[in-house]
Amino acid sequence: MERVLLASVFARPAFGPNCPLSGSGLGLPLTKAIPWQSWGGNSPRHPARGLPRVLAIDAPRSEGPAVALTILGVSALFTGGVPEGQVLGHWRLTFADGRTEEHSLRMGVHAAEATHLEPRSLVTDDGVKVRTVGVMDVGGEAVRLDLFDIPLHRPGHLRSLAFHVEEAGASFLWCDVFVAVEQPIVCPFRGQGGRVSIEEIATIVRQRDPVRLERALEQFSQGVLRSSNLDEAKGLSLLFLGAISAALLETGAPRSLHLIQLQAARELDEQSSKEEVNASAMKWIRGVLEGLLEPLNRTPDPIQQATRIINENLAEDIDDSELAQRVGLSTSHFRAKFRAQMGQPVARYIMAMRLERANEMLKTGGMPVHCV
């Protein structure tokens, strides 16, 4: 099993402050979108009086059970007069089997007046980890941004989740909500979510497509490192090398390629860790591919350049206009070419890569969600 971080999508207001964090230092694929803000009290003069009391979210689809929530936001505003220990709001989770569970946020425990900028870092009695990760501007006033890691009482397949604000009078702003799930480790070449399938390898090699080939190599490397055991890593390496070799033989490569496969198999069998398997396999794979893409690489493909820029700067703010300028295309031409070549818009590709990077940090580093 592997722990995967899934972003939740929820309705946001048309106007409001933007989250200033880019994800740098957090490793989270933050949206930087306008946060949802809750109702804050009954007083006619209360600045958050007309806002909603409930944030309803359909749980992101997953193949495994949810084990935790990771939430970025402001907790909380307008808390004057609220006593310590008072419940300000709660997260209610509904599972596929009909079970529900709640996680309350209490004044002075999970939440504290957000205009008090002193950083927080604590683990509450109920296991919630809270730490301050930044500051944002709300209505001309600096407020504290906190990251919450909330472990679930019992893992389960989530159907929905919702945040309910209580009558105490405090207001919350939620920037991003992530669900951590445990799901089976699957073949990295299932061909879902924009990934390259193993059946596409032959076409990629025949067409000498450097962008998709590099993507396939990255998928392969990540798959080896995420394998559940050493034998699985070696088997995946031989499968991928075999697919590459078969495609090359179809394009007229010499039959001596079979001997290279045998030599690679013997070397892989001697490796004692997934990292060693990955390094050995990549050496053999790049060896058999040497020169295949050289004619294309003399004139760098602009979309290949763009994907490289994106992957090297995932923690930074990047948009299609900047990318177009850096690869020498007009913005409109770049957008159309990127969608045609990558099968998705630039923004969606960036979000997918950020999610993938965050998941890798969780899995390969053995780090809990709140530390990523």
CSV table of C-alpha atoms in Angstrom, one decimal:
chain,number,residue,atom,x,y,z
A,1,MET,CA,0.0,0.0,0.0
A,2,GLU,CA,1.1,3.6,-0.6
A,3,ARG,CA,-0.2,6.9,0.9
A,4,VAL,CA,-1.4,9.3,-1.8
A,5,LEU,CA,-2.5,12.9,-1.3
A,6,LEU,CA,-5.7,13.9,-3.2
A,7,ALA,CA,-6.9,17.4,-3.7
A,8,SER,CA,-10.5,18.3,-3.0
A,9,VAL,CA,-12.5,20.6,-5.2
A,10,PHE,CA,-15.0,22.9,-3.7
A,11,ALA,CA,-17.0,26.0,-4.5
A,12,ARG,CA,-15.1,29.3,-3.9
A,13,PRO,CA,-16.3,32.9,-3.9
A,14,ALA,CA,-15.7,35.1,-6.9
A,15,PHE,CA,-13.9,37.8,-4.9
A,16,GLY,CA,-11.6,37.7,-1.9
A,17,PRO,CA,-8.0,37.4,-0.9
A,18,ASN,CA,-5.7,34.9,-2.6
A,19,CYS,CA,-3.5,32.4,-0.7
A,20,PRO,CA,0.1,33.8,-1.1
A,21,LEU,CA,1.9,30.5,-0.7
A,22,SER,CA,3.3,28.7,-3.8
A,23,GLY,CA,3.9,25.4,-2.1
A,24,SER,CA,7.6,26.0,-1.8
A,25,GLY,CA,8.8,24.3,1.4
A,26,LEU,CA,5.5,22.5,1.8
A,27,GLY,CA,5.5,20.3,-1.3
A,28,LEU,CA,1.8,20.6,-1.6
A,29,PRO,CA,0.1,21.4,-4.9
A,30,LEU,CA,-1.6,24.5,-3.6
A,31,THR,CA,-4.3,26.2,-5.8
A,32,LYS,CA,-3.6,29.8,-4.7
A,33,ALA,CA,-7.3,30.3,-5.4
A,34,ILE,CA,-9.6,32.5,-3.4
A,35,PRO,CA,-10.4,30.7,-0.1
A,36,TRP,CA,-13.8,29.7,1.2
A,37,GLN,CA,-14.8,31.8,4.2
A,38,SER,CA,-17.4,31.0,6.8
A,39,TRP,CA,-20.1,32.9,8.6
A,40,GLY,CA,-18.8,34.5,11.8
A,41,GLY,CA,-21.7,35.7,14.0
A,42,ASN,CA,-25.2,37.0,14.2
A,43,SER,CA,-24.4,40.7,14.9
A,44,PRO,CA,-25.6,43.0,12.0
A,45,ARG,CA,-22.2,44.6,12.1
A,46,HIS,CA,-20.2,41.4,12.0
A,47,PRO,CA,-18.0,41.5,8.8
A,48,ALA,CA,-18.6,37.8,8.2
A,49,ARG,CA,-22.4,37.8,9.0
A,50,GLY,CA,-23.6,37.1,5.5
A,51,LEU,CA,-21.3,34.2,4.7
A,52,PRO,CA,-22.1,30.5,4.5
A,53,ARG,CA,-22.1,28.3,7.6
A,54,VAL,CA,-21.3,25.0,5.7
A,55,LEU,CA,-18.7,24.0,3.2
A,56,ALA,CA,-19.7,20.8,1.5
A,57,ILE,CA,-17.2,18.8,-0.5
A,58,ASP,CA,-17.6,15.6,-2.6
A,59,ALA,CA,-14.7,13.3,-1.6
A,60,PRO,CA,-12.1,12.8,-4.3
A,61,ARG,CA,-12.3,9.4,-5.9
A,62,SER,CA,-9.7,6.9,-4.7
A,63,GLU,CA,-9.0,3.1,-4.8
A,64,GLY,CA,-8.2,3.0,-1.1
A,65,PRO,CA,-9.5,4.2,2.3
A,66,ALA,CA,-9.0,7.7,3.6
A,67,VAL,CA,-6.7,7.9,6.6
A,68,ALA,CA,-6.2,11.7,7.2
A,69,LEU,CA,-7.1,15.2,6.2
A,70,THR,CA,-4.6,18.0,5.5
A,71,ILE,CA,-6.1,21.4,5.5
A,72,LEU,CA,-4.6,24.9,4.9
A,73,GLY,CA,-6.4,27.9,6.1
A,74,VAL,CA,-7.0,30.8,8.6
A,75,SER,CA,-8.2,29.6,11.9
A,76,ALA,CA,-9.8,31.8,13.1
A,77,LEU,CA,-11.0,35.4,12.8
A,78,PHE,CA,-13.2,37.5,15.0
A,79,THR,CA,-12.7,35.3,18.1
A,80,GLY,CA,-13.0,38.1,20.6
A,81,GLY,CA,-14.9,37.0,23.7
A,82,VAL,CA,-14.9,33.3,22.7
A,83,PRO,CA,-13.9,31.2,25.8
A,84,GLU,CA,-11.0,28.7,25.7
A,85,GLY,CA,-12.1,25.2,24.8
A,86,GLN,CA,-15.3,26.5,23.0
A,87,VAL,CA,-16.0,24.5,19.8
A,88,LEU,CA,-15.8,26.9,16.8
A,89,GLY,CA,-16.5,24.4,14.0
A,90,HIS,CA,-16.2,20.8,13.0
A,91,TRP,CA,-15.4,18.6,10.1
A,92,ARG,CA,-18.0,15.9,9.4
A,93,LEU,CA,-17.0,13.0,7.3
A,94,THR,CA,-19.4,10.6,5.7
A,95,PHE,CA,-18.2,7.2,4.5
A,96,ALA,CA,-19.4,4.9,1.8
A,97,ASP,CA,-20.8,2.4,4.4
A,98,GLY,CA,-22.9,5.1,6.0
A,99,ARG,CA,-20.6,5.7,8.9
A,100,THR,CA,-19.8,9.3,10.0
A,101,GLU,CA,-17.2,10.8,12.2
A,102,GLU,CA,-16.6,14.4,13.4
A,103,HIS,CA,-13.5,16.4,14.2
A,104,SER,CA,-14.1,19.5,16.2
A,105,LEU,CA,-11.9,22.6,16.2
A,106,ARG,CA,-11.8,24.2,19.7
A,107,MET,CA,-10.7,27.7,20.7
A,108,GLY,CA,-7.2,27.8,22.2
A,109,VAL,CA,-6.6,24.2,21.2
A,110,HIS,CA,-6.8,23.7,17.4
A,111,ALA,CA,-7.7,27.3,16.6
A,112,ALA,CA,-6.4,30.7,17.8
A,113,GLU,CA,-7.1,34.3,16.8
A,114,ALA,CA,-5.5,34.6,13.4
A,115,THR,CA,-4.4,38.2,13.8
A,116,HIS,CA,-2.0,37.0,16.5
A,117,LEU,CA,0.9,36.2,14.2
A,118,GLU,CA,3.1,34.3,16.6
A,119,PRO,CA,3.8,30.9,14.9
A,120,ARG,CA,2.0,27.8,16.2
A,121,SER,CA,3.4,24.3,16.3
A,122,LEU,CA,1.6,21.7,18.4
A,123,VAL,CA,0.0,18.3,18.6
A,124,THR,CA,-3.4,18.3,20.3
A,125,ASP,CA,-4.8,15.7,22.7
A,126,ASP,CA,-6.8,14.2,19.8
A,127,GLY,CA,-3.7,13.8,17.6
A,128,VAL,CA,-4.2,16.8,15.3
A,129,LYS,CA,-1.0,18.5,14.2
A,130,VAL,CA,-1.1,22.2,13.8
A,131,ARG,CA,1.7,24.4,12.5
A,132,THR,CA,1.9,27.9,11.1
A,133,VAL,CA,3.2,28.0,7.5
A,134,GLY,CA,2.8,31.6,6.4
A,135,VAL,CA,0.8,34.9,6.6
A,136,MET,CA,-1.8,36.3,4.2
A,137,ASP,CA,-3.6,39.6,3.9
A,138,VAL,CA,-7.3,39.6,4.6
A,139,GLY,CA,-9.1,43.0,4.3
A,140,GLY,CA,-5.8,44.8,4.7
A,141,GLU,CA,-4.8,43.0,7.9
A,142,ALA,CA,-2.1,40.3,8.2
A,143,VAL,CA,-3.4,37.0,9.5
A,144,ARG,CA,-1.8,33.7,10.3
A,145,LEU,CA,-2.0,30.7,7.9
A,146,ASP,CA,-2.0,27.3,9.6
A,147,LEU,CA,-1.7,23.8,8.3
A,148,PHE,CA,-3.7,21.1,10.0
A,149,ASP,CA,-3.0,17.3,9.8
A,150,ILE,CA,-6.1,15.5,11.1
A,151,PRO,CA,-5.9,11.7,11.5
A,152,LEU,CA,-9.2,9.9,11.0
A,153,HIS,CA,-10.6,7.8,13.9
A,154,ARG,CA,-10.9,4.8,11.5
A,155,PRO,CA,-9.8,4.5,7.8
A,156,GLY,CA,-12.6,4.2,5.3
A,157,HIS,CA,-13.8,5.1,1.8
A,158,LEU,CA,-15.0,8.7,2.0
A,159,ARG,CA,-18.2,9.7,0.3
A,160,SER,CA,-18.2,13.3,1.3
A,161,LEU,CA,-16.9,15.8,3.9
A,162,ALA,CA,-18.2,19.1,5.2
A,163,PHE,CA,-17.1,21.8,7.5
A,164,HIS,CA,-19.8,23.3,9.8
A,165,VAL,CA,-19.2,26.5,11.7
A,166,GLU,CA,-20.8,26.8,15.2
A,167,GLU,CA,-22.6,29.6,16.9
A,168,ALA,CA,-19.5,30.8,18.8
A,169,GLY,CA,-19.0,33.6,16.3
A,170,ALA,CA,-15.5,32.9,14.8
A,171,SER,CA,-14.9,32.8,11.0
A,172,PHE,CA,-12.6,30.4,9.1
A,173,LEU,CA,-11.0,30.7,5.7
A,174,TRP,CA,-10.1,27.4,4.0
A,175,CYS,CA,-7.6,27.6,1.2
A,176,ASP,CA,-7.0,23.9,0.3
A,177,VAL,CA,-8.3,20.6,1.6
A,178,PHE,CA,-6.5,17.3,0.9
A,179,VAL,CA,-7.4,13.8,1.6
A,180,ALA,CA,-4.7,11.3,2.3
A,181,VAL,CA,-5.6,7.7,1.2
A,182,GLU,CA,-3.9,4.4,1.4
A,183,GLN,CA,-4.3,2.6,-1.9
A,184,PRO,CA,-2.7,-0.4,-3.6
A,185,ILE,CA,0.5,0.1,-5.5
A,186,VAL,CA,-0.4,-0.3,-9.1
A,187,CYS,CA,1.6,-0.7,-12.3
A,188,PRO,CA,2.8,2.8,-13.3
A,189,PHE,CA,1.8,2.0,-17.0
A,190,ARG,CA,-1.9,1.7,-16.5
A,191,GLY,CA,-2.4,4.5,-18.9
A,192,GLN,CA,-4.7,6.6,-16.7
A,193,GLY,CA,-4.6,10.3,-15.8
A,194,GLY,CA,-2.4,11.2,-18.8
A,195,ARG,CA,0.2,8.5,-18.1
A,196,VAL,CA,1.8,6.5,-20.9
A,197,SER,CA,0.6,2.9,-21.1
A,198,ILE,CA,2.9,0.1,-21.8
A,199,GLU,CA,1.1,-0.5,-25.2
A,200,GLU,CA,2.1,3.0,-26.3
A,201,ILE,CA,5.9,2.4,-25.9
A,202,ALA,CA,6.3,1.0,-29.4
A,203,THR,CA,4.5,3.9,-31.0
A,204,ILE,CA,6.5,6.4,-29.0
A,205,VAL,CA,9.8,4.8,-30.2
A,206,ARG,CA,8.7,4.5,-33.8
A,207,GLN,CA,7.6,8.2,-33.8
A,208,ARG,CA,10.8,9.2,-32.0
A,209,ASP,CA,8.7,11.3,-29.6
A,210,PRO,CA,11.1,12.7,-27.0
A,211,VAL,CA,8.5,14.3,-24.8
A,212,ARG,CA,6.4,11.2,-24.2
A,213,LEU,CA,9.5,9.0,-24.0
A,214,GLU,CA,10.9,11.2,-21.2
A,215,ARG,CA,7.5,11.0,-19.5
A,216,ALA,CA,7.5,7.2,-19.8
A,217,LEU,CA,11.0,7.0,-18.4
A,218,GLU,CA,10.0,9.2,-15.4
A,219,GLN,CA,6.9,7.0,-14.8
A,220,PHE,CA,9.2,3.9,-14.9
A,221,SER,CA,11.7,5.4,-12.5
A,222,GLN,CA,9.0,6.4,-10.0
A,223,GLY,CA,7.3,3.0,-10.4
A,224,VAL,CA,10.6,1.2,-9.5
A,225,LEU,CA,11.1,3.3,-6.4
A,226,ARG,CA,7.5,2.8,-5.3
A,227,SER,CA,7.6,-1.0,-5.8
A,228,SER,CA,6.4,-3.0,-2.8
A,229,ASN,CA,9.5,-5.2,-2.8
A,230,LEU,CA,12.8,-5.8,-4.6
A,231,ASP,CA,11.5,-8.5,-6.9
A,232,GLU,CA,8.7,-6.3,-8.1
A,233,ALA,CA,11.2,-3.6,-8.9
A,234,LYS,CA,13.4,-6.0,-10.9
A,235,GLY,CA,10.3,-7.4,-12.7
A,236,LEU,CA,9.1,-3.9,-13.7
A,237,SER,CA,12.6,-3.1,-15.0
A,238,LEU,CA,12.7,-6.2,-17.2
A,239,LEU,CA,9.2,-5.5,-18.5
A,240,PHE,CA,10.0,-1.9,-19.5
A,241,LEU,CA,13.4,-2.8,-21.0
A,242,GLY,CA,11.7,-5.6,-22.9
A,243,ALA,CA,9.1,-3.2,-24.3
A,244,ILE,CA,11.7,-0.7,-25.4
A,245,SER,CA,13.8,-3.5,-27.0
A,246,ALA,CA,10.9,-5.0,-28.8
A,247,ALA,CA,10.0,-1.6,-30.2
A,248,LEU,CA,13.6,-1.0,-31.3
A,249,LEU,CA,13.7,-4.4,-33.0
A,250,GLU,CA,10.6,-3.5,-35.0
A,251,THR,CA,12.3,-0.4,-36.3
A,252,GLY,CA,15.4,-2.4,-37.5
A,253,ALA,CA,17.7,-2.6,-34.5
A,254,PRO,CA,20.3,-5.4,-34.6
A,255,ARG,CA,19.4,-8.8,-33.0
A,256,SER,CA,22.3,-8.3,-30.6
A,257,LEU,CA,19.8,-6.3,-28.6
A,258,HIS,CA,18.7,-9.7,-27.1
A,259,LEU,CA,22.2,-10.1,-25.7
A,260,ILE,CA,21.9,-6.7,-24.0
A,261,GLN,CA,18.7,-7.7,-22.4
A,262,LEU,CA,20.3,-10.8,-21.0
A,263,GLN,CA,23.3,-8.8,-19.6
A,264,ALA,CA,20.9,-6.3,-18.1
A,265,ALA,CA,18.9,-9.1,-16.4
A,266,ARG,CA,22.0,-10.6,-14.9
A,267,GLU,CA,23.1,-7.2,-13.5
A,268,LEU,CA,19.7,-6.4,-12.1
A,269,ASP,CA,19.6,-9.7,-10.3
A,270,GLU,CA,22.7,-8.6,-8.4
A,271,GLN,CA,21.2,-5.4,-7.0
A,272,SER,CA,20.2,-5.3,-3.4
A,273,SER,CA,17.9,-2.2,-3.2
A,274,LYS,CA,15.2,-0.5,-5.3
A,275,GLU,CA,17.5,2.5,-5.7
A,276,GLU,CA,20.3,0.3,-7.2
A,277,VAL,CA,17.7,-1.4,-9.4
A,278,ASN,CA,16.5,1.9,-10.7
A,279,ALA,CA,20.0,3.2,-11.4
A,280,SER,CA,21.1,0.0,-13.2
A,281,ALA,CA,17.9,-0.2,-15.2
A,282,MET,CA,18.0,3.4,-16.3
A,283,LYS,CA,21.7,2.9,-17.4
A,284,TRP,CA,20.7,0.0,-19.7
A,285,ILE,CA,17.5,1.7,-21.0
A,286,ARG,CA,19.3,4.9,-21.9
A,287,GLY,CA,22.1,2.8,-23.4
A,288,VAL,CA,19.8,1.1,-25.9
A,289,LEU,CA,18.1,4.4,-26.6
A,290,GLU,CA,21.3,6.3,-27.2
A,291,GLY,CA,21.2,8.2,-30.5
A,292,LEU,CA,17.5,7.3,-31.1
A,293,LEU,CA,16.3,10.9,-30.5
A,294,GLU,CA,19.5,12.7,-31.4
A,295,PRO,CA,18.2,14.2,-34.7
A,296,LEU,CA,15.2,15.7,-32.9
A,297,ASN,CA,17.3,17.0,-30.0
A,298,ARG,CA,19.3,19.2,-32.3
A,299,THR,CA,16.2,21.5,-32.5
A,300,PRO,CA,14.6,21.3,-29.1
A,301,ASP,CA,10.9,20.8,-29.1
A,302,PRO,CA,9.2,23.8,-27.5
A,303,ILE,CA,6.7,21.7,-25.6
A,304,GLN,CA,9.5,19.4,-24.3
A,305,GLN,CA,11.3,22.6,-23.2
A,306,ALA,CA,8.1,23.8,-21.5
A,307,THR,CA,7.5,20.5,-19.6
A,308,ARG,CA,11.1,20.6,-18.4
A,309,ILE,CA,10.7,24.1,-17.2
A,310,ILE,CA,7.5,23.2,-15.4
A,311,ASN,CA,9.0,20.1,-13.7
A,312,GLU,CA,12.1,22.1,-12.6
A,313,ASN,CA,9.9,24.9,-11.1
A,314,LEU,CA,6.9,23.2,-9.6
A,315,ALA,CA,7.1,25.3,-6.4
A,316,GLU,CA,7.0,28.5,-8.4
A,317,ASP,CA,4.2,30.5,-10.1
A,318,ILE,CA,4.2,29.5,-13.7
A,319,ASP,CA,1.6,30.4,-16.3
A,320,ASP,CA,1.2,29.7,-20.0
A,321,SER,CA,2.1,33.3,-21.0
A,322,GLU,CA,5.5,33.0,-19.3
A,323,LEU,CA,6.1,29.5,-20.7
A,324,ALA,CA,5.2,30.6,-24.2
A,325,GLN,CA,7.7,33.5,-24.0
A,326,ARG,CA,10.5,31.3,-22.7
A,327,VAL,CA,10.1,28.7,-25.5
A,328,GLY,CA,9.7,31.4,-28.3
A,329,LEU,CA,6.0,31.0,-29.2
A,330,SER,CA,3.0,33.2,-29.0
A,331,THR,CA,0.7,32.4,-26.1
A,332,SER,CA,-2.2,31.3,-28.3
A,333,HIS,CA,0.0,29.1,-30.5
A,334,PHE,CA,1.7,27.7,-27.4
A,335,ARG,CA,-1.7,26.8,-25.7
A,336,ALA,CA,-2.9,25.0,-28.8
A,337,LYS,CA,0.3,23.2,-29.4
A,338,PHE,CA,0.6,22.1,-25.7
A,339,ARG,CA,-2.9,20.8,-25.6
A,340,ALA,CA,-2.5,18.9,-28.9
A,341,GLN,CA,0.8,17.3,-27.8
A,342,MET,CA,0.2,16.7,-24.1
A,343,GLY,CA,-3.6,16.0,-24.3
A,344,GLN,CA,-4.5,18.6,-21.7
A,345,PRO,CA,-4.2,22.3,-20.9
A,346,VAL,CA,-1.1,23.8,-19.3
A,347,ALA,CA,-2.8,24.5,-16.0
A,348,ARG,CA,-4.1,21.0,-15.7
A,349,TYR,CA,-0.7,19.5,-16.5
A,350,ILE,CA,1.0,21.7,-13.9
A,351,MET,CA,-1.6,20.7,-11.2
A,352,ALA,CA,-1.1,17.0,-12.1
A,353,MET,CA,2.7,17.3,-11.8
A,354,ARG,CA,2.4,19.1,-8.5
A,355,LEU,CA,0.2,16.4,-7.1
A,356,GLU,CA,2.5,13.7,-8.3
A,357,ARG,CA,5.5,15.5,-6.8
A,358,ALA,CA,3.7,15.8,-3.4
A,359,ASN,CA,2.8,12.2,-3.5
A,360,GLU,CA,6.4,11.2,-4.2
A,361,MET,CA,7.6,13.2,-1.3
A,362,LEU,CA,5.2,11.4,0.9
A,363,LYS,CA,6.1,7.9,-0.3
A,364,THR,CA,9.8,8.0,-1.1
A,365,GLY,CA,10.7,10.1,1.9
A,366,GLY,CA,8.7,8.2,4.4
A,367,MET,CA,7.3,11.5,5.6
A,368,PRO,CA,3.9,12.1,7.2
A,369,VAL,CA,1.5,14.3,5.3
A,370,HIS,CA,1.9,17.3,7.6
A,371,CYS,CA,5.6,17.4,7.0
A,372,VAL,CA,5.4,17.5,3.2
